[in-house]
Amino acid sequence: YDRVALQALADALAAGPASPTPARAPSPEVERAEEATLQAQGPAPPPPAPAPGLDCARRAAGLDPEAAPVYLKEASFQGTPAYVAAFRQQAQAEQRLLVVAVARETCRELARVQRKL
């Protein structure tokens, strides 16, 4: 990645899917079958461990630990091994998308791009 690629990623993520597919509610038969399957499987497994680099990207961006990413990838930024992450943020009355590149080794922010949603 470089600054231009980071901006292009921010533009693509801010634009979202080209044509969202409407969600349909499952039929009662499907819900009953899913419930029976879950009961037969026993207790749910523990939640997965956080993705590597997620905490690093949150800290470097100055975000709360609860900030949920919409994108996270191990990459390189201008030759430096990096994590590239994107987060949705609520800023006053508007939503924003924050895309950051952070150094994997030091968790130092390398670049940031913001877009209004």
PDB file of C-alpha atoms in Angstrom:
ATOM      1  CA  TYR A   1       0.000   0.000   0.000  1.00  0.00           C
ATOM      2  CA  ASP A   2       0.849   3.670  -0.404  1.00  0.00           C
ATOM      3  CA  ARG A   3      -1.216   6.810   0.292  1.00  0.00           C
ATOM      4  CA  VAL A   4      -3.055   6.570  -3.041  1.00  0.00           C
ATOM      5  CA  ALA A   5      -3.976   2.913  -2.430  1.00  0.00           C
ATOM      6  CA  LEU A   6      -5.113   3.729   1.110  1.00  0.00           C
ATOM      7  CA  GLN A   7      -7.361   6.502  -0.247  1.00  0.00           C
ATOM      8  CA  ALA A   8      -8.768   4.141  -2.884  1.00  0.00           C
ATOM      9  CA  LEU A   9      -9.504   1.560  -0.180  1.00  0.00           C
ATOM     10  CA  ALA A  10     -11.260   4.219   1.916  1.00  0.00           C
ATOM     11  CA  ASP A  11     -13.343   5.273  -1.102  1.00  0.00           C
ATOM     12  CA  ALA A  12     -14.334   1.675  -1.866  1.00  0.00           C
ATOM     13  CA  LEU A  13     -15.240   0.859   1.739  1.00  0.00           C
ATOM     14  CA  ALA A  14     -17.183   4.115   2.154  1.00  0.00           C
ATOM     15  CA  ALA A  15     -19.153   3.393  -1.020  1.00  0.00           C
ATOM     16  CA  GLY A  16     -20.211   0.020   0.367  1.00  0.00           C
ATOM     17  CA  PRO A  17     -21.716  -2.751  -1.744  1.00  0.00           C
ATOM     18  CA  ALA A  18     -22.993  -1.671  -5.151  1.00  0.00           C
ATOM     19  CA  SER A  19     -26.420  -3.227  -4.692  1.00  0.00           C
ATOM     20  CA  PRO A  20     -27.293  -4.438  -1.220  1.00  0.00           C
ATOM     21  CA  THR A  21     -29.339  -7.602  -1.043  1.00  0.00           C
ATOM     22  CA  PRO A  22     -32.421  -7.248   1.156  1.00  0.00           C
ATOM     23  CA  ALA A  23     -32.520  -9.705   4.032  1.00  0.00           C
ATOM     24  CA  ARG A  24     -35.492 -12.036   4.230  1.00  0.00           C
ATOM     25  CA  ALA A  25     -36.817 -13.546   7.423  1.00  0.00           C
ATOM     26  CA  PRO A  26     -36.503 -17.335   7.538  1.00  0.00           C
ATOM     27  CA  SER A  27     -39.662 -19.386   7.481  1.00  0.00           C
ATOM     28  CA  PRO A  28     -40.892 -20.911  10.774  1.00  0.00           C
ATOM     29  CA  GLU A  29     -39.832 -24.361   9.506  1.00  0.00           C
ATOM     30  CA  VAL A  30     -36.274 -23.150   8.931  1.00  0.00           C
ATOM     31  CA  GLU A  31     -36.157 -21.516  12.374  1.00  0.00           C
ATOM     32  CA  ARG A  32     -37.333 -24.769  14.044  1.00  0.00           C
ATOM     33  CA  ALA A  33     -34.764 -26.825  12.129  1.00  0.00           C
ATOM     34  CA  GLU A  34     -31.963 -24.411  13.074  1.00  0.00           C
ATOM     35  CA  GLU A  35     -33.013 -24.472  16.730  1.00  0.00           C
ATOM     36  CA  ALA A  36     -33.061 -28.292  16.770  1.00  0.00           C
ATOM     37  CA  THR A  37     -29.608 -28.394  15.183  1.00  0.00           C
ATOM     38  CA  LEU A  38     -28.205 -25.976  17.766  1.00  0.00           C
ATOM     39  CA  GLN A  39     -29.682 -27.995  20.639  1.00  0.00           C
ATOM     40  CA  ALA A  40     -28.165 -31.202  19.239  1.00  0.00           C
ATOM     41  CA  GLN A  41     -24.735 -29.580  18.955  1.00  0.00           C
ATOM     42  CA  GLY A  42     -24.521 -28.674  22.626  1.00  0.00           C
ATOM     43  CA  PRO A  43     -23.039 -25.479  24.092  1.00  0.00           C
ATOM     44  CA  ALA A  44     -21.555 -22.888  21.777  1.00  0.00           C
ATOM     45  CA  PRO A  45     -17.767 -22.786  21.423  1.00  0.00           C
ATOM     46  CA  PRO A  46     -15.891 -19.887  22.993  1.00  0.00           C
ATOM     47  CA  PRO A  47     -15.633 -16.739  20.867  1.00  0.00           C
ATOM     48  CA  PRO A  48     -12.619 -16.582  18.560  1.00  0.00           C
ATOM     49  CA  ALA A  49      -9.494 -14.757  19.667  1.00  0.00           C
ATOM     50  CA  PRO A  50      -9.069 -11.248  18.277  1.00  0.00           C
ATOM     51  CA  ALA A  51      -7.325 -11.054  14.914  1.00  0.00           C
ATOM     52  CA  PRO A  52      -3.610 -10.288  15.127  1.00  0.00           C
ATOM     53  CA  GLY A  53      -3.017  -6.601  14.761  1.00  0.00           C
ATOM     54  CA  LEU A  54      -6.502  -5.472  15.745  1.00  0.00           C
ATOM     55  CA  ASP A  55      -5.468  -4.097  19.138  1.00  0.00           C
ATOM     56  CA  CYS A  56      -2.353  -2.577  17.559  1.00  0.00           C
ATOM     57  CA  ALA A  57      -4.440  -0.758  14.926  1.00  0.00           C
ATOM     58  CA  ARG A  58      -6.986   0.436  17.514  1.00  0.00           C
ATOM     59  CA  ARG A  59      -4.287   1.855  19.799  1.00  0.00           C
ATOM     60  CA  ALA A  60      -2.378   3.535  16.990  1.00  0.00           C
ATOM     61  CA  ALA A  61      -5.583   5.141  15.725  1.00  0.00           C
ATOM     62  CA  GLY A  62      -6.494   6.292  19.249  1.00  0.00           C
ATOM     63  CA  LEU A  63      -9.753   4.320  19.284  1.00  0.00           C
ATOM     64  CA  ASP A  64     -11.627   2.657  22.128  1.00  0.00           C
ATOM     65  CA  PRO A  65     -10.948  -1.066  22.650  1.00  0.00           C
ATOM     66  CA  GLU A  66     -14.551  -1.772  21.602  1.00  0.00           C
ATOM     67  CA  ALA A  67     -14.157  -0.087  18.188  1.00  0.00           C
ATOM     68  CA  ALA A  68     -15.236  -2.670  15.638  1.00  0.00           C
ATOM     69  CA  PRO A  69     -13.241  -2.989  12.431  1.00  0.00           C
ATOM     70  CA  VAL A  70     -14.823  -3.276   9.004  1.00  0.00           C
ATOM     71  CA  TYR A  71     -11.501  -4.240   7.401  1.00  0.00           C
ATOM     72  CA  LEU A  72      -8.209  -5.657   8.643  1.00  0.00           C
ATOM     73  CA  LYS A  73      -5.309  -6.960   6.589  1.00  0.00           C
ATOM     74  CA  GLU A  74      -1.610  -7.722   7.042  1.00  0.00           C
ATOM     75  CA  ALA A  75       0.193  -5.863   4.283  1.00  0.00           C
ATOM     76  CA  SER A  76       3.021  -3.454   3.762  1.00  0.00           C
ATOM     77  CA  PHE A  77       2.815   0.317   3.605  1.00  0.00           C
ATOM     78  CA  GLN A  78       5.544   1.921   1.510  1.00  0.00           C
ATOM     79  CA  GLY A  79       7.796  -1.055   2.241  1.00  0.00           C
ATOM     80  CA  THR A  80       7.086  -1.251   5.998  1.00  0.00           C
ATOM     81  CA  PRO A  81       5.306  -4.382   7.293  1.00  0.00           C
ATOM     82  CA  ALA A  82       1.933  -3.055   8.395  1.00  0.00           C
ATOM     83  CA  TYR A  83      -1.641  -3.694   9.371  1.00  0.00           C
ATOM     84  CA  VAL A  84      -4.228  -1.855   7.309  1.00  0.00           C
ATOM     85  CA  ALA A  85      -7.492  -1.461   9.199  1.00  0.00           C
ATOM     86  CA  ALA A  86     -10.744   0.406   8.742  1.00  0.00           C
ATOM     87  CA  PHE A  87     -13.215   1.372  11.455  1.00  0.00           C
ATOM     88  CA  ARG A  88     -16.646   2.996  11.382  1.00  0.00           C
ATOM     89  CA  GLN A  89     -16.961   5.890  13.823  1.00  0.00           C
ATOM     90  CA  GLN A  90     -19.830   8.044  15.013  1.00  0.00           C
ATOM     91  CA  ALA A  91     -18.633  11.664  15.037  1.00  0.00           C
ATOM     92  CA  GLN A  92     -21.315  13.972  16.392  1.00  0.00           C
ATOM     93  CA  ALA A  93     -24.215  13.715  13.925  1.00  0.00           C
ATOM     94  CA  GLU A  94     -22.371  11.868  11.149  1.00  0.00           C
ATOM     95  CA  GLN A  95     -20.752   8.529  10.566  1.00  0.00           C
ATOM     96  CA  ARG A  96     -17.177   8.412   9.349  1.00  0.00           C
ATOM     97  CA  LEU A  97     -14.847   5.724   8.086  1.00  0.00           C
ATOM     98  CA  LEU A  98     -11.286   5.746   9.383  1.00  0.00           C
ATOM     99  CA  VAL A  99      -8.635   3.774   7.476  1.00  0.00           C
ATOM    100  CA  VAL A 100      -5.207   3.463   9.085  1.00  0.00           C
ATOM    101  CA  ALA A 101      -1.914   1.827   8.239  1.00  0.00           C
ATOM    102  CA  VAL A 102       0.160   0.950  11.301  1.00  0.00           C
ATOM    103  CA  ALA A 103       3.618  -0.595  11.595  1.00  0.00           C
ATOM    104  CA  ARG A 104       3.372  -4.224  12.704  1.00  0.00           C
ATOM    105  CA  GLU A 105       6.501  -4.127  14.841  1.00  0.00           C
ATOM    106  CA  THR A 106       5.937  -0.858  16.720  1.00  0.00           C
ATOM    107  CA  CYS A 107       2.183  -0.201  16.336  1.00  0.00           C
ATOM    108  CA  ARG A 108       3.067   3.296  15.133  1.00  0.00           C
ATOM    109  CA  GLU A 109       0.593   4.978  12.795  1.00  0.00           C
ATOM    110  CA  LEU A 110       2.019   5.330   9.298  1.00  0.00           C
ATOM    111  CA  ALA A 111      -0.963   6.954   7.548  1.00  0.00           C
ATOM    112  CA  ARG A 112      -4.632   7.721   8.027  1.00  0.00           C
ATOM    113  CA  VAL A 113      -7.545   8.513   5.724  1.00  0.00           C
ATOM    114  CA  GLN A 114     -11.075   9.514   6.741  1.00  0.00           C
ATOM    115  CA  ARG A 115     -14.278   9.550   4.723  1.00  0.00           C
ATOM    116  CA  LYS A 116     -17.823  10.634   5.529  1.00  0.00           C
ATOM    117  CA  LEU A 117     -20.388   7.876   5.251  1.00  0.00           C
TER     118      LEU A 117
END
